[in-house]
Coordinates of C-alpha atoms in Angstrom, one line a residue:
Chain A
X155 CA 70.1 105.8 105.7
X156 CA 72.7 107.9 107.2
X157 CA 72.5 104.8 110.0
X158 CA 72.7 102.1 107.7
X159 CA 76.1 104.1 105.5
X160 CA 77.5 104.5 109.0
X161 CA 77.8 100.5 109.7
X162 CA 78.8 99.4 106.4
X163 CA 81.3 101.7 106.8
X164 CA 82.3 100.4 110.3
X165 CA 82.1 96.4 109.3
X166 CA 84.8 97.3 105.9
X167 CA 87.0 99.8 108.3
X168 CA 86.8 97.1 111.2
X169 CA 89.0 94.7 108.7
X170 CA 91.1 97.7 107.5
X171 CA 91.8 97.9 110.6
X172 CA 92.4 94.0 111.4
X173 CA 94.9 94.6 108.4
X174 CA 96.9 97.6 109.0
X175 CA 96.8 96.9 113.0
X176 CA 98.9 93.0 112.1
X177 CA 101.3 95.2 109.7
X178 CA 102.1 98.0 112.3
X179 CA 102.9 95.2 114.3
X180 CA 105.3 93.8 111.5
X181 CA 106.9 97.8 111.3
X182 CA 106.7 98.5 115.0
X183 CA 108.7 95.2 116.3
X184 CA 111.7 94.9 113.0
X185 CA 111.0 98.0 111.3
X186 CA 109.9 95.1 108.1
X187 CA 108.2 96.9 105.9
X188 CA 105.4 94.7 104.6
X189 CA 104.4 95.2 101.4
X190 CA 103.4 91.6 100.6
X191 CA 100.5 92.2 103.5
X192 CA 97.7 91.8 101.4
X193 CA 99.4 88.8 99.3
X194 CA 98.8 86.3 102.9
X195 CA 95.1 87.4 102.8
X196 CA 95.1 86.5 99.8
X197 CA 96.2 82.9 101.0
X198 CA 94.3 83.2 103.5
X199 CA 91.3 83.9 101.0
X200 CA 92.1 80.7 99.5
X201 CA 92.3 78.1 102.0
X202 CA 89.0 79.5 102.8
X203 CA 87.3 78.7 99.6
X204 CA 89.2 75.5 98.7
X205 CA 88.4 73.8 102.2
X206 CA 84.6 75.3 101.3
X207 CA 84.5 73.9 98.0
X208 CA 86.6 71.1 97.8
X209 CA 85.2 69.5 101.6
X210 CA 82.3 71.4 102.7
X211 CA 84.8 72.6 105.3
X212 CA 83.0 76.3 106.8
X213 CA 84.5 79.9 107.0
X214 CA 84.0 79.7 110.4
X215 CA 86.5 76.9 110.8
X216 CA 88.9 78.3 108.0
X217 CA 89.3 81.4 110.8
X218 CA 91.4 79.0 112.3
X219 CA 92.5 77.5 109.8
X220 CA 94.1 80.1 107.5
X221 CA 95.6 82.2 110.3
X222 CA 97.8 78.8 110.9
X223 CA 99.0 78.0 107.4
X224 CA 100.3 81.6 107.3
X225 CA 101.7 82.2 110.8
X226 CA 103.7 79.7 110.2
X227 CA 103.8 80.8 106.8
X228 CA 105.5 84.1 108.8
X229 CA 107.3 81.8 111.3
X230 CA 109.3 80.5 108.3
X231 CA 110.1 83.5 107.2
X232 CA 111.2 85.2 109.8
X233 CA 113.3 82.4 111.0
X234 CA 114.6 82.0 107.0
X235 CA 115.2 85.2 106.0
X236 CA 113.9 87.9 108.6
X237 CA 116.1 86.5 111.5
X238 CA 119.7 87.4 109.3
X239 CA 118.3 90.2 107.4
X240 CA 117.7 92.2 110.8
X241 CA 121.4 90.7 112.7
X242 CA 123.1 92.0 109.1
X243 CA 121.5 95.6 108.8
X244 CA 120.3 98.6 111.1
X245 CA 119.1 101.6 110.6
X246 CA 117.2 102.9 107.9
X247 CA 118.5 100.0 105.5
X248 CA 116.1 97.6 107.1
X249 CA 113.2 99.3 105.6
X250 CA 115.1 99.5 102.3
X251 CA 115.9 95.6 102.3
X252 CA 112.7 94.4 103.6
X253 CA 110.4 96.0 101.3
X254 CA 112.5 94.8 97.6
X255 CA 112.2 91.4 99.8
X256 CA 108.8 92.1 100.3
X257 CA 108.4 92.8 97.0
X258 CA 109.9 89.7 95.9
X259 CA 108.1 87.5 98.3
X260 CA 104.9 88.9 96.7
X261 CA 105.7 88.6 93.2
X262 CA 106.6 84.9 94.1
X263 CA 103.1 84.4 96.8
X264 CA 100.6 86.7 93.6
X265 CA 102.0 84.0 90.9
X266 CA 102.5 81.2 91.9
X267 CA 98.8 81.6 92.7
X268 CA 98.3 82.6 89.2
X269 CA 100.2 79.3 88.3
X270 CA 97.7 77.0 90.4
X271 CA 94.9 78.5 90.5
X272 CA 94.3 80.7 87.2
X273 CA 93.8 84.1 87.1
X274 CA 90.1 83.4 87.2
X275 CA 87.9 85.2 90.6
X276 CA 86.0 82.8 92.4
X277 CA 83.7 83.2 94.8
X278 CA 81.4 80.8 97.6
X279 CA 78.1 81.3 99.1
X280 CA 78.0 81.4 103.3
X281 CA 75.9 83.7 105.3
X282 CA 75.1 85.4 102.6
X283 CA 71.3 85.8 104.4
X284 CA 70.5 89.3 105.0
X285 CA 69.8 90.6 108.8
X286 CA 67.4 93.3 109.6
X287 CA 67.4 95.6 113.0
X288 CA 67.1 99.2 113.7
X289 CA 66.5 99.7 110.4
X290 CA 69.6 98.6 108.9
X291 CA 69.5 96.1 106.6
X292 CA 72.9 93.4 106.3
X293 CA 74.2 90.9 104.7
X294 CA 75.1 88.0 108.0
X295 CA 78.7 87.7 106.1
X296 CA 79.5 91.5 107.0
X297 CA 78.4 91.2 110.5
X298 CA 80.1 88.1 110.9
X299 CA 84.0 90.1 109.1
X300 CA 83.1 92.7 111.7
X301 CA 82.9 90.5 115.3
X302 CA 86.1 88.7 114.1
X303 CA 88.0 91.2 113.0
X304 CA 86.6 92.9 117.1
X305 CA 87.4 89.6 118.3
X306 CA 90.3 89.4 116.7
X307 CA 92.3 93.0 116.8
X308 CA 90.6 93.0 121.2
X309 CA 92.9 89.9 122.0
X310 CA 95.8 91.3 120.6
X311 CA 95.1 94.3 122.8
X312 CA 95.4 92.2 125.7
X313 CA 97.9 90.4 124.9
X314 CA 99.8 93.3 124.7
X315 CA 98.4 95.6 127.7
X316 CA 97.9 92.1 129.5
X317 CA 101.1 89.5 129.3
X318 CA 104.4 90.2 130.6
X319 CA 105.7 89.2 126.9
X320 CA 102.8 92.0 125.7
X321 CA 104.7 94.2 127.7
X322 CA 107.7 93.5 126.6
X323 CA 106.6 94.1 122.4
X324 CA 105.5 97.6 123.5
X325 CA 109.1 98.4 125.1
X326 CA 110.2 96.8 121.6
X327 CA 108.3 99.1 119.6
X328 CA 109.4 102.2 121.7
X329 CA 112.9 101.4 121.7
X330 CA 114.4 98.3 120.5
X331 CA 118.1 99.9 122.1
X332 CA 116.7 100.2 125.5
X333 CA 114.1 96.5 125.8
X334 CA 117.2 94.7 124.2
X335 CA 119.6 96.6 127.5
X336 CA 116.9 96.1 130.1
X337 CA 116.8 92.3 129.0
X338 CA 113.8 91.5 126.8
X339 CA 113.8 88.6 124.6
X340 CA 114.0 90.7 121.2
X341 CA 114.2 87.0 119.2
X342 CA 110.8 86.2 121.3
X343 CA 109.3 89.3 119.9
X344 CA 110.4 89.1 116.5
X345 CA 108.7 86.0 116.7
X346 CA 105.2 86.8 118.0
X347 CA 105.1 90.1 116.0
X348 CA 106.0 87.7 112.4
X349 CA 103.4 84.8 113.8
X350 CA 100.6 87.0 114.4
X351 CA 101.2 90.1 112.2
X352 CA 100.7 86.4 109.4
X353 CA 98.4 84.7 111.0
X354 CA 95.9 88.1 111.6
X355 CA 96.5 88.8 107.8
X356 CA 95.4 85.3 106.9
X357 CA 92.2 85.4 109.4
X358 CA 91.9 88.8 107.9
X359 CA 91.4 87.5 103.9
X360 CA 89.4 84.0 105.1
X361 CA 86.8 86.5 106.7
X362 CA 86.8 88.8 102.9
X363 CA 86.5 86.0 100.8
X364 CA 82.9 85.3 102.1
X365 CA 81.9 88.3 100.4
X366 CA 84.3 89.2 97.9
X367 CA 85.5 86.7 94.6
X368 CA 88.9 85.5 94.8
X369 CA 92.2 85.6 92.9
X370 CA 95.7 86.3 92.4
X371 CA 95.9 89.8 93.1
X372 CA 93.2 90.8 95.4
X373 CA 95.9 91.2 97.8
X374 CA 97.4 94.5 96.0
X375 CA 93.9 97.3 97.0
X376 CA 94.1 95.5 101.0
X377 CA 98.5 96.5 101.0
X378 CA 97.6 99.7 99.8
X379 CA 95.2 100.5 102.2
X380 CA 96.9 99.0 105.5
X381 CA 99.6 101.6 104.2
X382 CA 97.1 104.8 104.4
X383 CA 95.8 103.5 107.6
X384 CA 99.1 103.1 109.6
X385 CA 100.9 106.1 108.3
X386 CA 97.2 107.9 108.7
X387 CA 97.5 106.6 112.3
X388 CA 101.2 106.4 112.5
X389 CA 104.0 104.0 111.7
X390 CA 103.9 101.7 114.3
X391 CA 101.2 103.2 116.7
X392 CA 98.6 99.8 117.3
X393 CA 95.8 101.9 118.9
X394 CA 96.5 104.7 115.9
X395 CA 96.5 102.1 113.7
X396 CA 92.8 101.1 114.6
X397 CA 90.9 104.6 114.6
X398 CA 92.8 105.1 111.5
X399 CA 91.5 101.5 109.9
X400 CA 87.8 102.8 110.8
X401 CA 88.0 106.4 110.0
X402 CA 89.2 105.4 106.0
X403 CA 86.2 102.6 106.5
X404 CA 83.7 105.1 107.1
X405 CA 85.7 107.9 104.3
X406 CA 85.5 105.3 101.6
X407 CA 81.7 105.0 102.2
X408 CA 80.7 108.3 102.5
X409 CA 83.1 109.1 99.9
X410 CA 81.0 106.2 97.8
X411 CA 78.0 107.0 98.3
X412 CA 78.4 110.9 97.8
X413 CA 80.3 110.5 94.7
X414 CA 80.2 107.3 93.3
X415 CA 82.5 104.5 93.5
X416 CA 84.7 105.9 90.7
X417 CA 86.3 108.6 92.7
X418 CA 86.6 106.1 96.0
X419 CA 90.4 105.7 94.7
X420 CA 91.2 109.3 94.5
X421 CA 89.2 110.3 97.6
X422 CA 91.5 107.7 99.2
X423 CA 94.8 108.3 98.2
X424 CA 94.3 112.0 97.9
X425 CA 93.6 111.5 101.9
X426 CA 96.6 109.8 102.5
X427 CA 98.9 112.4 100.6
X428 CA 97.5 115.0 102.7
X429 CA 98.6 113.5 105.9
X430 CA 101.4 112.0 104.7
X431 CA 102.5 115.6 103.9
X432 CA 101.3 117.9 106.6
X433 CA 101.7 115.3 109.4
X434 CA 103.6 113.0 108.2
X435 CA 103.8 111.6 111.8
X436 CA 100.3 110.3 111.7
X437 CA 96.8 112.3 113.1
X438 CA 97.7 111.1 116.8
X439 CA 101.7 111.1 116.3
X440 CA 103.7 113.8 118.3
X441 CA 106.4 115.5 116.1
X442 CA 109.6 113.7 116.1
X443 CA 107.9 111.0 118.1
X444 CA 109.3 108.2 115.5
Chain B
X236 CA 137.6 121.5 84.9
X237 CA 139.3 117.6 85.4
X238 CA 136.1 116.0 84.8
X239 CA 135.2 116.3 81.0
X240 CA 138.2 115.0 80.0
X241 CA 137.4 112.0 82.4
X242 CA 133.5 111.2 80.3
X243 CA 135.0 111.8 77.2
X244 CA 135.8 108.0 77.4
X245 CA 131.9 106.6 78.3
X246 CA 130.0 109.4 76.7
X247 CA 132.5 108.6 73.0
X248 CA 131.8 104.9 73.9
X249 CA 127.7 105.1 74.1
X250 CA 127.6 107.3 71.5
X251 CA 129.2 104.6 69.1
X252 CA 127.3 101.6 70.6
X253 CA 124.1 103.8 70.3
X254 CA 125.0 104.3 66.1
X255 CA 125.9 100.7 65.9
X256 CA 122.7 99.7 67.4
X257 CA 120.7 102.0 65.5
X258 CA 121.9 101.6 61.9
X259 CA 123.5 97.9 62.1
X260 CA 121.0 96.1 64.3
X261 CA 117.8 96.9 62.4
X262 CA 119.7 95.2 59.1
X263 CA 119.8 92.3 61.2
X264 CA 117.0 91.4 63.0
X265 CA 113.5 90.4 61.8
X266 CA 110.8 92.5 63.2
X267 CA 110.8 89.9 66.2
X268 CA 114.6 91.5 67.0
X269 CA 113.5 95.1 66.5
X270 CA 110.8 94.7 68.9
X271 CA 112.7 92.8 71.7
X272 CA 115.8 95.5 71.0
X273 CA 113.0 98.7 71.3
X274 CA 111.3 96.5 74.6
X275 CA 115.1 96.4 75.7
X276 CA 116.2 100.1 74.7
X277 CA 113.1 101.3 76.1
X278 CA 113.7 99.5 79.5
X279 CA 117.6 101.1 80.0
X280 CA 116.2 104.8 79.4
X281 CA 114.0 104.0 82.5
X282 CA 116.4 102.6 84.9
X283 CA 119.0 104.8 84.1
X284 CA 116.2 107.8 84.3
X285 CA 115.2 106.3 87.3
X286 CA 118.5 106.0 89.2
X287 CA 119.9 110.0 89.2
X288 CA 117.6 110.4 91.8
X289 CA 117.2 106.7 93.9
X290 CA 120.3 105.3 92.5
X291 CA 122.2 107.9 94.2
X292 CA 120.0 109.9 97.0
X293 CA 118.5 106.5 98.1
X294 CA 115.4 108.3 98.2
X295 CA 113.7 105.1 96.6
X296 CA 111.2 105.8 94.7
X297 CA 108.1 104.1 93.8
X298 CA 106.3 107.1 91.1
X299 CA 108.3 106.7 88.4
X300 CA 104.6 105.5 86.6
X301 CA 103.2 108.6 87.1
X302 CA 106.2 110.2 84.8
X303 CA 105.6 107.8 82.2
X304 CA 101.7 107.9 81.6
X305 CA 102.0 111.2 82.0
X306 CA 103.8 111.7 79.5
X307 CA 102.0 109.4 77.0
X308 CA 98.7 111.6 77.8
X309 CA 100.3 114.9 77.4
X310 CA 101.3 112.7 74.2
X311 CA 98.1 111.9 73.3
X312 CA 96.6 114.9 74.6
X313 CA 98.5 117.0 71.5
X314 CA 98.4 114.0 68.9
X315 CA 98.2 115.0 65.4
X316 CA 97.7 119.4 66.7
X317 CA 101.6 119.4 66.7
X318 CA 104.6 117.8 65.4
X319 CA 105.8 114.4 66.4
X320 CA 109.1 116.1 67.5
X321 CA 107.3 118.6 69.1
X322 CA 104.4 116.1 71.2
X323 CA 107.6 113.8 72.4
X324 CA 109.7 117.0 73.6
X325 CA 106.2 118.0 75.5
X326 CA 106.3 114.8 76.3
X327 CA 109.4 115.0 78.6
X328 CA 108.9 118.4 79.9
X329 CA 105.8 117.7 81.3
X330 CA 106.5 115.0 83.0
X331 CA 109.8 117.1 84.6
X332 CA 107.5 119.5 85.5
X333 CA 105.3 117.5 87.4
X334 CA 108.3 116.1 89.0
X335 CA 109.5 119.5 90.0
X336 CA 105.7 120.4 91.2
X337 CA 105.8 117.6 93.2
X338 CA 109.1 116.9 94.4
X339 CA 109.1 120.1 96.7
X340 CA 106.7 118.9 99.1
X341 CA 107.2 115.3 98.7
X342 CA 110.9 115.4 99.5
X343 CA 110.9 116.8 103.1
X344 CA 109.9 113.1 104.0
X345 CA 112.3 110.1 103.9
X346 CA 113.0 106.7 104.2
X347 CA 110.3 104.8 104.2
X348 CA 107.9 107.8 104.0
X349 CA 109.0 108.6 101.0
X350 CA 108.3 105.3 99.3
X351 CA 105.5 105.0 100.1
X352 CA 104.7 108.6 98.7
X353 CA 105.4 107.9 95.6
X354 CA 103.9 105.0 95.1
X355 CA 100.5 107.3 96.8
X356 CA 101.4 110.1 94.6
X357 CA 101.4 108.2 91.3
X358 CA 98.2 106.1 91.7
X359 CA 96.7 109.5 92.6
X360 CA 97.6 110.4 89.1
X361 CA 96.7 107.6 87.5
X362 CA 93.1 107.6 89.1
X363 CA 92.8 111.7 88.4
X364 CA 93.7 111.0 84.6
X365 CA 91.5 107.5 85.2
X366 CA 88.2 109.8 85.6
X367 CA 89.0 112.4 83.7
X368 CA 88.7 110.6 81.2
X369 CA 85.8 109.1 81.9
X370 CA 84.5 112.3 82.4
X371 CA 85.1 112.9 78.8
X372 CA 83.3 109.2 77.6
X373 CA 86.5 108.5 76.6
X374 CA 88.3 105.0 78.2
X375 CA 91.5 104.6 76.1
X376 CA 92.4 106.2 72.7
X377 CA 93.6 105.0 69.4
X378 CA 96.0 106.4 67.2
X379 CA 96.3 106.8 63.7
X380 CA 99.6 107.1 61.6
X381 CA 102.4 106.0 64.3
X382 CA 105.6 106.3 63.4
X383 CA 107.2 102.4 62.1
X384 CA 109.0 99.7 63.8
X385 CA 112.5 100.6 62.9
X386 CA 111.7 104.0 63.3
X387 CA 110.9 103.6 66.7
X388 CA 113.7 101.8 67.6
X389 CA 116.0 104.4 66.7
X390 CA 114.3 106.8 68.5
X391 CA 114.5 104.8 71.2
X392 CA 118.0 104.3 71.4
X393 CA 118.9 107.8 70.9
X394 CA 116.1 108.3 74.0
X395 CA 118.6 105.5 76.0
X396 CA 121.9 107.1 74.7
X397 CA 120.4 110.6 76.1
X398 CA 119.4 108.5 79.2
X399 CA 123.1 107.1 79.7
X400 CA 124.4 110.1 79.2
X401 CA 122.7 112.1 81.6
X402 CA 123.2 109.3 84.5
X403 CA 127.3 109.2 83.3
X404 CA 127.2 113.2 84.3
X405 CA 125.1 113.3 87.4
X406 CA 127.0 110.4 88.7
X407 CA 130.5 111.4 88.2
X408 CA 129.7 115.6 88.6
X409 CA 130.1 117.6 91.5
X410 CA 126.1 117.5 91.3
X411 CA 126.8 113.6 91.6
X412 CA 129.6 114.3 94.8
X413 CA 126.7 116.1 96.1
X414 CA 123.7 113.7 95.6
X415 CA 125.2 110.5 96.9
X416 CA 126.5 112.9 99.8
X417 CA 122.4 113.1 100.8
X418 CA 122.4 109.1 100.9
X419 CA 125.1 109.1 102.9
X420 CA 124.5 111.3 105.2
X421 CA 121.8 114.2 104.6
X422 CA 122.1 116.3 107.8
X423 CA 126.6 116.5 107.3
X424 CA 125.6 117.3 104.0
X425 CA 123.3 120.2 104.5
X426 CA 126.1 120.9 107.0
X427 CA 129.1 121.2 104.4
X428 CA 127.2 123.5 102.7
X429 CA 125.3 121.4 100.2
X430 CA 121.9 122.5 98.8
X431 CA 120.4 119.7 100.1
X432 CA 116.3 120.8 99.0
X433 CA 117.9 122.3 95.2
X434 CA 120.8 118.8 94.8
X435 CA 117.0 116.7 95.5
X436 CA 113.8 118.6 93.8
X437 CA 116.8 119.2 90.6
X438 CA 117.5 115.4 90.9
X439 CA 113.6 114.8 91.1
X440 CA 113.1 117.1 88.0
X441 CA 115.8 115.3 86.1
X442 CA 115.0 112.2 86.6
X443 CA 111.1 112.6 85.1
X444 CA 112.5 113.9 81.8
X445 CA 113.2 110.9 80.2
X446 CA 110.9 108.7 81.2
X447 CA 108.6 110.8 80.9
X448 CA 109.2 110.3 76.4
X449 CA 109.6 106.8 77.1
X450 CA 105.7 107.3 77.7
X451 CA 105.0 108.5 74.4
X452 CA 107.2 106.5 72.7
X453 CA 105.2 103.4 74.3
X454 CA 102.0 104.8 73.4
X455 CA 103.6 104.8 69.4
X456 CA 104.3 101.3 69.2
X457 CA 100.7 100.1 70.7
X458 CA 99.1 102.8 69.0
X459 CA 96.7 103.0 72.0
X460 CA 96.7 104.6 75.0
X461 CA 95.2 102.7 78.0
X462 CA 95.7 105.0 81.8
X463 CA 95.9 101.5 84.0
X464 CA 98.1 100.4 81.9
X465 CA 100.5 103.3 81.5
X466 CA 100.5 104.1 85.2
X467 CA 100.8 100.2 86.4
X468 CA 102.7 100.3 89.5
X469 CA 104.0 97.0 88.3
X470 CA 106.5 99.6 85.7
X471 CA 107.7 101.3 88.8
X472 CA 108.8 97.9 90.7
X473 CA 110.2 96.2 87.4
X474 CA 112.7 99.5 87.5
X475 CA 113.4 99.0 91.1
X476 CA 114.4 95.3 90.3
X477 CA 116.4 95.7 87.3
X478 CA 118.6 98.5 88.5
X479 CA 118.5 96.8 92.3
X480 CA 119.8 93.7 90.4
X481 CA 122.4 95.0 88.7
X482 CA 123.4 97.5 91.9
X483 CA 122.6 101.4 91.4
X484 CA 125.5 103.4 93.3
X485 CA 126.3 103.9 88.7
X486 CA 124.4 104.0 85.0
X487 CA 126.7 100.8 84.6
X488 CA 124.9 98.3 87.1
X489 CA 121.4 99.1 86.0
X490 CA 123.0 98.8 82.5
X491 CA 123.3 95.0 83.3
X492 CA 120.3 94.5 85.4
X493 CA 117.6 95.8 82.5
X494 CA 119.7 93.2 80.2
X495 CA 119.7 90.3 82.6
X496 CA 116.1 90.8 83.2
X497 CA 115.2 91.5 79.9
X498 CA 116.5 88.3 78.7
X499 CA 115.1 86.4 81.1
X500 CA 111.7 87.8 80.7
X501 CA 112.3 86.7 76.8
X502 CA 113.2 83.3 77.3
X503 CA 110.0 82.7 80.0
X504 CA 107.6 85.3 78.4
X505 CA 106.2 83.7 75.7
X506 CA 105.7 80.0 77.7
X507 CA 105.4 80.9 81.1
X508 CA 105.0 84.8 82.0
X509 CA 103.7 84.1 85.7
X510 CA 107.2 82.0 86.3
X511 CA 108.8 84.6 85.2
X512 CA 107.2 87.1 87.6
X513 CA 108.4 84.0 90.1
X514 CA 111.6 83.8 89.4
X515 CA 111.8 87.9 89.3
X516 CA 110.8 87.6 92.7
X517 CA 113.4 85.1 94.2
X518 CA 115.8 87.2 92.5
X519 CA 115.1 90.3 93.6
X520 CA 115.5 88.5 96.5
X521 CA 117.9 86.8 96.7
X522 CA 119.9 89.8 95.4
X523 CA 118.7 91.8 98.5
X524 CA 119.7 89.5 100.8
X525 CA 122.8 88.1 99.1
X526 CA 124.7 90.2 97.2
X527 CA 123.6 94.3 98.5
X528 CA 125.7 95.9 95.9
X529 CA 123.6 94.3 92.8
X530 CA 125.7 92.4 90.0
X531 CA 127.8 94.9 88.8
X532 CA 129.1 96.1 92.6
X533 CA 129.5 92.9 93.6
X534 CA 131.6 91.6 90.5
X535 CA 133.8 95.0 90.6
X536 CA 134.9 94.2 94.3
X537 CA 135.7 90.6 93.5
X538 CA 138.2 91.8 90.0
X539 CA 139.5 93.8 92.9
X540 CA 140.4 91.6 96.1
X541 CA 141.7 89.4 92.8
X542 CA 143.6 91.8 91.4
X543 CA 144.7 92.3 94.5
X544 CA 146.1 88.7 95.5
X545 CA 148.1 88.6 91.9
X546 CA 149.8 91.2 92.7
X547 CA 152.5 89.4 95.0
X548 CA 154.2 90.3 98.3
X549 CA 152.2 93.7 98.1
X550 CA 149.7 92.7 101.2
X551 CA 149.9 90.1 103.2
X552 CA 153.9 88.5 103.8

């Protein structure tokens, strides 16, 4: 029973971690607060759903197509809007403005989807067999979700750790002004963060669509959870986002098992408020480092 | 103290407009017109209350829905047990009290942390109310014997006038100077002896009074209380859009923003509600990127530049 709960918590948490890592990549480098992040996941979910329903394209192919589309969207947004915004405004104003811009984008994306596809929840069946091992029963789609999240997060971490460009991105997260002075290509790092950040959100959506109904407004809760996780792990802290995602996934599962699904949101927001008030720098952040 | 005489004009003007709106409009407009006017006036009350904290200090709050919902909840709980007016006042003061309680700890964090925290607190309050209601076995509450639409409209006009005067006085008084100093540079403001903490918490409390009453009037209109609807984060976000579209450094900008978006909504809502929200989003993105001071702020700047040009031989040879 406990093992089962832990496993479910980990699969949920892995997807949260995937969303939070990509959200943090965008925040950490550019200081943009993307409250439309969950909506990118929604776009990925629709891509996966329609490809499967209309063209019989299996979801694992969508795992490549959805991120490509949402990554392209990120590239266009960066080139078309945020590159200019980041040149003009600096400091705290970036965060405030970006929040409003992304809120606007989120409204446009959500309601366009609602106009095009109506609000009807849609779902399809794939990887829905049940696998049993060591007393744990789990659907295949959850296992696939876990695997995809691990591979995607692993790839991002490896890139950040082992490549020279990744080093540049990490330096940028630490200190933007200093990294520009030592010759790091800030524009490249911003482009990278936009494309990869958005692509991972689209990927997460494609994965989620296997086990959750797709609606135009499914993204909101994922955005909220994403922010809860990155506040837990510390804004801009990539490793913190991974641990935070797993913690929230486990907490949520344990909370639901112990008290019932009604208290899930109360629990998540309760933890969130407590962390923000007691340790605004995140569970693993140092004081004064932001 | 010269300040009060400065206020006299706009406050008198607001009074005249409110009286006209309250007693002339109902005679001219039909049922539909009154419904539209009530919606508009309630939004005006909400945006005016929002600028007191978020417009002047720059602490952007996503928590207004919590105050609307809390007011509505108190009002429905006391419905029938206390006189109508007492219920309205209680709704306002409960929300104000809630703001004073959460304001202390919330206002210690700044920038994006504050924005996200207020959203979190609002959602927490929402789910708390939902769980309380569920444990009482209630899923929405009905009200019987709510006032006539015209009376609700007149109360809404009065409330909007109060909210406008509050926002105006808060803007041009010593209190408002302190608030705006916090927005420009909080550390410097504290250094010059402004009691930053008191001002912020005070402004938060003040800005929560009106939304509590708005919440009460909103459920009077529908005759129904449903937590998911009354605590909707969409409400907070729409308030922000109106304020940002108009410009949020003074009471006039939000007034224009609320007018603009309400008329837009009225034109589109019927035929294409989703299209309305899409356009709302486009407007928001456009304003933030192209006119960061909002419609009112940009217009004032343009006019100032033009009148300077109109004076011959003053600046340029």
